[in-house]
Amino acid sequence: SAVSPAIAPTGQYLTITGKNFGTKIGTISFKTATTGQVTLGDFTFPQQCAAAVWTDKQIIVKFPRGQGTVGTKYIVQVKTADNQTSLFDQNHSLTLQSGDPTPGICAITPTSGPIPFPAGQSVRLYGDYFITAAQPKADIYFWDAGATNPDSITGRVAVPAESIVEITANTATVVPPADTVTGPVSVYRP
């Protein structure tokens, strides 16, 4: 199992991978390695993401905004809805850093379709921090045949500005570029 990213600001989408988490939301605890203080994970997501944030093999959670201490290492513990608890394992940790969280996507509808998309149809992305008051612009990237790194926009195809139908802090409606292939989608604030 793993926690990704291992270094992040509060509010950042964190992905915990593993197995036997069940399909109902349990509890994520972040425990300081030094004092033992526990902060509970934040599962405040758009309602369209309810089925995606806790699955048997993956959990998406946020370290609550306004809590924790920058530079502190927190050990992550999973407690399933049926009260099965993982150990506080030093190898599964998060270190808080300063700054704002990057955009996080927790649901996409539809998840598949023909390319090019038929006239008048679009894809809707749900998540957090797509745009902010300080950064009111965002770019959206779809996977391209030349892309190789799911953590980078390099080699991806950008959605032209005229194909971004609408974008808010929590949603984006776009028409995918004609050369899109199956793969990850990213929202990037320049």
mmCIF file of N, CA, C and O in Angstrom, residues 91-141:
data_model
loop_
_atom_site.group_PDB
_atom_site.id
_atom_site.type_symbol
_atom_site.label_atom_id
_atom_site.label_comp_id
_atom_site.label_asym_id
_atom_site.label_seq_id
_atom_site.Cartn_x
_atom_site.Cartn_y
_atom_site.Cartn_z
ATOM 1 N N ASN A 91 6.018 3.836 7.122
ATOM 2 C CA ASN A 91 6.178 3.847 5.670
ATOM 3 C C ASN A 91 4.984 4.468 4.950
ATOM 4 O O ASN A 91 5.036 4.664 3.741
ATOM 5 N N HIS A 92 3.896 4.728 5.672
ATOM 6 C CA HIS A 92 2.699 5.324 5.082
ATOM 7 C C HIS A 92 2.457 6.663 5.757
ATOM 8 O O HIS A 92 1.739 6.744 6.752
ATOM 9 N N SER A 93 3.086 7.702 5.205
ATOM 10 C CA SER A 93 3.039 8.989 5.884
ATOM 11 C C SER A 93 2.830 10.137 4.911
ATOM 12 O O SER A 93 2.969 9.990 3.693
ATOM 13 N N LEU A 94 2.503 11.280 5.499
ATOM 14 C CA LEU A 94 2.335 12.532 4.778
ATOM 15 C C LEU A 94 3.107 13.592 5.555
ATOM 16 O O LEU A 94 2.964 13.691 6.776
ATOM 17 N N THR A 95 3.912 14.385 4.859
ATOM 18 C CA THR A 95 4.559 15.537 5.458
ATOM 19 C C THR A 95 3.900 16.783 4.904
ATOM 20 O O THR A 95 3.822 16.947 3.679
ATOM 21 N N LEU A 96 3.386 17.634 5.796
ATOM 22 C CA LEU A 96 2.700 18.846 5.355
ATOM 23 C C LEU A 96 3.697 19.881 4.869
ATOM 24 O O LEU A 96 4.749 20.083 5.471
ATOM 25 N N GLN A 97 3.332 20.536 3.769
ATOM 26 C CA GLN A 97 4.126 21.644 3.251
ATOM 27 C C GLN A 97 3.215 22.862 3.132
ATOM 28 O O GLN A 97 1.989 22.738 3.156
ATOM 29 N N SER A 98 3.806 24.022 3.001
ATOM 30 C CA SER A 98 3.014 25.239 2.855
ATOM 31 C C SER A 98 2.484 25.329 1.426
ATOM 32 O O SER A 98 2.916 24.590 0.539
ATOM 33 N N GLY A 99 1.555 26.235 1.205
ATOM 34 C CA GLY A 99 1.031 26.457 -0.131
ATOM 35 C C GLY A 99 -0.412 26.024 -0.283
ATOM 36 O O GLY A 99 -1.053 25.569 0.667
ATOM 37 N N ASP A 100 -0.900 26.193 -1.488
ATOM 38 C CA ASP A 100 -2.271 25.840 -1.818
ATOM 39 C C ASP A 100 -2.315 24.480 -2.496
ATOM 40 O O ASP A 100 -1.380 24.102 -3.209
ATOM 41 N N PRO A 101 -3.410 23.741 -2.293
ATOM 42 C CA PRO A 101 -3.533 22.449 -2.966
ATOM 43 C C PRO A 101 -3.681 22.620 -4.470
ATOM 44 O O PRO A 101 -4.194 23.639 -4.945
ATOM 45 N N THR A 102 -3.216 21.635 -5.205
ATOM 46 C CA THR A 102 -3.385 21.632 -6.654
ATOM 47 C C THR A 102 -4.777 21.102 -6.986
ATOM 48 O O THR A 102 -5.419 20.467 -6.154
ATOM 49 N N PRO A 103 -5.271 21.348 -8.212
ATOM 50 C CA PRO A 103 -6.581 20.830 -8.575
ATOM 51 C C PRO A 103 -6.652 19.318 -8.418
ATOM 52 O O PRO A 103 -5.690 18.603 -8.721
ATOM 53 N N GLY A 104 -7.799 18.838 -7.930
ATOM 54 C CA GLY A 104 -8.033 17.405 -7.772
ATOM 55 C C GLY A 104 -9.325 17.011 -8.456
ATOM 56 O O GLY A 104 -10.343 17.684 -8.289
ATOM 57 N N ILE A 105 -9.291 15.948 -9.240
ATOM 58 C CA ILE A 105 -10.483 15.418 -9.916
ATOM 59 C C ILE A 105 -10.918 14.165 -9.174
ATOM 60 O O ILE A 105 -10.117 13.267 -8.943
ATOM 61 N N CYS A 106 -12.209 14.102 -8.824
ATOM 62 C CA CYS A 106 -12.717 12.906 -8.141
ATOM 63 C C CYS A 106 -13.792 12.172 -8.943
ATOM 64 O O CYS A 106 -14.153 11.056 -8.588
ATOM 65 N N ALA A 107 -14.297 12.775 -10.022
ATOM 66 C CA ALA A 107 -15.272 12.089 -10.879
ATOM 67 C C ALA A 107 -15.284 12.724 -12.258
ATOM 68 O O ALA A 107 -15.042 13.927 -12.408
ATOM 69 N N ILE A 108 -15.558 11.891 -13.264
ATOM 70 C CA ILE A 108 -15.674 12.325 -14.652
ATOM 71 C C ILE A 108 -16.911 11.652 -15.239
ATOM 72 O O ILE A 108 -17.094 10.447 -15.068
ATOM 73 N N THR A 109 -17.752 12.445 -15.938
ATOM 74 C CA THR A 109 -18.901 11.851 -16.632
ATOM 75 C C THR A 109 -19.035 12.456 -18.020
ATOM 76 O O THR A 109 -18.908 13.670 -18.152
ATOM 77 N N PRO A 110 -19.235 11.657 -19.034
ATOM 78 C CA PRO A 110 -19.125 10.209 -19.003
ATOM 79 C C PRO A 110 -17.656 9.797 -18.918
ATOM 80 O O PRO A 110 -16.768 10.601 -19.182
ATOM 81 N N THR A 111 -17.419 8.541 -18.572
ATOM 82 C CA THR A 111 -16.035 8.056 -18.454
ATOM 83 C C THR A 111 -15.501 7.511 -19.776
ATOM 84 O O THR A 111 -14.327 7.183 -19.869
ATOM 85 N N SER A 112 -16.355 7.423 -20.787
ATOM 86 C CA SER A 112 -15.900 6.991 -22.112
ATOM 87 C C SER A 112 -16.841 7.556 -23.160
ATOM 88 O O SER A 112 -17.965 7.963 -22.857
ATOM 89 N N GLY A 113 -16.365 7.583 -24.386
ATOM 90 C CA GLY A 113 -17.176 8.084 -25.488
ATOM 91 C C GLY A 113 -16.370 8.115 -26.759
ATOM 92 O O GLY A 113 -15.151 7.909 -26.745
ATOM 93 N N PRO A 114 -17.031 8.388 -27.875
ATOM 94 C CA PRO A 114 -16.326 8.417 -29.165
ATOM 95 C C PRO A 114 -15.487 9.686 -29.301
ATOM 96 O O PRO A 114 -15.808 10.715 -28.720
ATOM 97 N N ILE A 115 -14.417 9.576 -30.048
ATOM 98 C CA ILE A 115 -13.596 10.740 -30.374
ATOM 99 C C ILE A 115 -13.550 10.827 -31.889
ATOM 100 O O ILE A 115 -13.254 9.835 -32.547
ATOM 101 N N PRO A 116 -13.874 11.938 -32.496
ATOM 102 C CA PRO A 116 -14.274 13.175 -31.824
ATOM 103 C C PRO A 116 -15.664 13.053 -31.207
ATOM 104 O O PRO A 116 -16.500 12.289 -31.666
ATOM 105 N N PHE A 117 -15.875 13.846 -30.154
ATOM 106 C CA PHE A 117 -17.166 13.852 -29.476
ATOM 107 C C PHE A 117 -18.224 14.400 -30.423
ATOM 108 O O PHE A 117 -17.962 15.349 -31.164
ATOM 109 N N PRO A 118 -19.420 13.818 -30.402
ATOM 110 C CA PRO A 118 -20.496 14.339 -31.253
ATOM 111 C C PRO A 118 -20.806 15.800 -30.911
ATOM 112 O O PRO A 118 -20.668 16.224 -29.761
ATOM 113 N N ALA A 119 -21.222 16.559 -31.893
ATOM 114 C CA ALA A 119 -21.553 17.973 -31.705
ATOM 115 C C ALA A 119 -22.558 18.128 -30.563
ATOM 116 O O ALA A 119 -23.510 17.356 -30.449
ATOM 117 N N GLY A 120 -22.306 19.101 -29.706
ATOM 118 C CA GLY A 120 -23.219 19.392 -28.611
ATOM 119 C C GLY A 120 -23.002 18.551 -27.365
ATOM 120 O O GLY A 120 -23.676 18.758 -26.366
ATOM 121 N N GLN A 121 -22.088 17.585 -27.396
ATOM 122 C CA GLN A 121 -21.820 16.753 -26.219
ATOM 123 C C GLN A 121 -20.497 17.174 -25.564
ATOM 124 O O GLN A 121 -19.600 17.682 -26.232
ATOM 125 N N SER A 122 -20.408 16.935 -24.262
ATOM 126 C CA SER A 122 -19.221 17.350 -23.513
ATOM 127 C C SER A 122 -18.951 16.380 -22.375
ATOM 128 O O SER A 122 -19.744 15.497 -22.079
ATOM 129 N N VAL A 123 -17.816 16.582 -21.726
ATOM 130 C CA VAL A 123 -17.401 15.812 -20.552
ATOM 131 C C VAL A 123 -17.447 16.754 -19.363
ATOM 132 O O VAL A 123 -17.047 17.919 -19.450
ATOM 133 N N ARG A 124 -17.910 16.244 -18.232
ATOM 134 C CA ARG A 124 -17.984 17.052 -17.008
ATOM 135 C C ARG A 124 -17.011 16.483 -15.977
ATOM 136 O O ARG A 124 -17.028 15.281 -15.696
ATOM 137 N N LEU A 125 -16.155 17.332 -15.443
ATOM 138 C CA LEU A 125 -15.191 16.964 -14.409
ATOM 139 C C LEU A 125 -15.678 17.528 -13.078
ATOM 140 O O LEU A 125 -16.172 18.660 -13.021
ATOM 141 N N TYR A 126 -15.526 16.746 -12.003
ATOM 142 C CA TYR A 126 -15.900 17.182 -10.664
ATOM 143 C C TYR A 126 -14.669 17.065 -9.762
ATOM 144 O O TYR A 126 -13.892 16.120 -9.890
ATOM 145 N N GLY A 127 -14.516 18.010 -8.847
ATOM 146 C CA GLY A 127 -13.385 17.966 -7.928
ATOM 147 C C GLY A 127 -13.288 19.238 -7.120
ATOM 148 O O GLY A 127 -14.287 19.868 -6.797
ATOM 149 N N ASP A 128 -12.063 19.634 -6.821
ATOM 150 C CA ASP A 128 -11.808 20.827 -6.020
ATOM 151 C C ASP A 128 -10.619 21.594 -6.580
ATOM 152 O O ASP A 128 -9.730 21.012 -7.204
ATOM 153 N N TYR A 129 -10.628 22.902 -6.322
ATOM 154 C CA TYR A 129 -9.501 23.803 -6.602
ATOM 155 C C TYR A 129 -9.187 23.943 -8.094
ATOM 156 O O TYR A 129 -8.046 24.226 -8.460
ATOM 157 N N PHE A 130 -10.189 23.745 -8.975
ATOM 158 C CA PHE A 130 -9.923 23.913 -10.408
ATOM 159 C C PHE A 130 -9.463 25.341 -10.690
ATOM 160 O O PHE A 130 -8.501 25.546 -11.417
ATOM 161 N N ILE A 131 -10.173 26.302 -10.113
ATOM 162 C CA ILE A 131 -9.751 27.704 -10.170
ATOM 163 C C ILE A 131 -9.923 28.284 -8.775
ATOM 164 O O ILE A 131 -10.657 27.740 -7.959
ATOM 165 N N THR A 132 -9.212 29.361 -8.509
ATOM 166 C CA THR A 132 -9.326 30.053 -7.223
ATOM 167 C C THR A 132 -9.397 31.555 -7.505
ATOM 168 O O THR A 132 -9.154 31.991 -8.640
ATOM 169 N N ALA A 133 -9.705 32.347 -6.486
ATOM 170 C CA ALA A 133 -9.737 33.803 -6.655
ATOM 171 C C ALA A 133 -8.366 34.313 -7.099
ATOM 172 O O ALA A 133 -8.264 35.200 -7.940
ATOM 173 N N ALA A 134 -7.319 33.721 -6.549
ATOM 174 C CA ALA A 134 -5.954 34.146 -6.892
ATOM 175 C C ALA A 134 -5.500 33.593 -8.245
ATOM 176 O O ALA A 134 -4.636 34.180 -8.896
ATOM 177 N N GLN A 135 -6.069 32.469 -8.654
ATOM 178 C CA GLN A 135 -5.707 31.845 -9.933
ATOM 179 C C GLN A 135 -6.990 31.486 -10.693
ATOM 180 O O GLN A 135 -7.432 30.340 -10.677
ATOM 181 N N PRO A 136 -7.604 32.491 -11.357
ATOM 182 C CA PRO A 136 -8.904 32.281 -11.997
ATOM 183 C C PRO A 136 -8.845 31.579 -13.355
ATOM 184 O O PRO A 136 -9.864 31.455 -14.021
ATOM 185 N N LYS A 137 -7.684 31.102 -13.751
ATOM 186 C CA LYS A 137 -7.531 30.428 -15.039
ATOM 187 C C LYS A 137 -6.979 29.028 -14.807
ATOM 188 O O LYS A 137 -6.166 28.810 -13.923
ATOM 189 N N ALA A 138 -7.447 28.077 -15.619
ATOM 190 C CA ALA A 138 -6.926 26.708 -15.545
ATOM 191 C C ALA A 138 -6.886 26.116 -16.945
ATOM 192 O O ALA A 138 -7.665 26.496 -17.824
ATOM 193 N N ASP A 139 -5.959 25.199 -17.142
ATOM 194 C CA ASP A 139 -5.859 24.444 -18.389
ATOM 195 C C ASP A 139 -6.271 23.012 -18.108
ATOM 196 O O ASP A 139 -6.042 22.496 -17.005
ATOM 197 N N ILE A 140 -6.858 22.362 -19.089
ATOM 198 C CA ILE A 140 -7.300 20.981 -18.934
ATOM 199 C C ILE A 140 -6.614 20.147 -20.003
ATOM 200 O O ILE A 140 -6.559 20.540 -21.167
ATOM 201 N N TYR A 141 -6.086 18.997 -19.582
ATOM 202 C CA TYR A 141 -5.322 18.125 -20.477
ATOM 203 C C TYR A 141 -5.920 16.724 -20.497
ATOM 204 O O TYR A 141 -6.260 16.174 -19.456
#
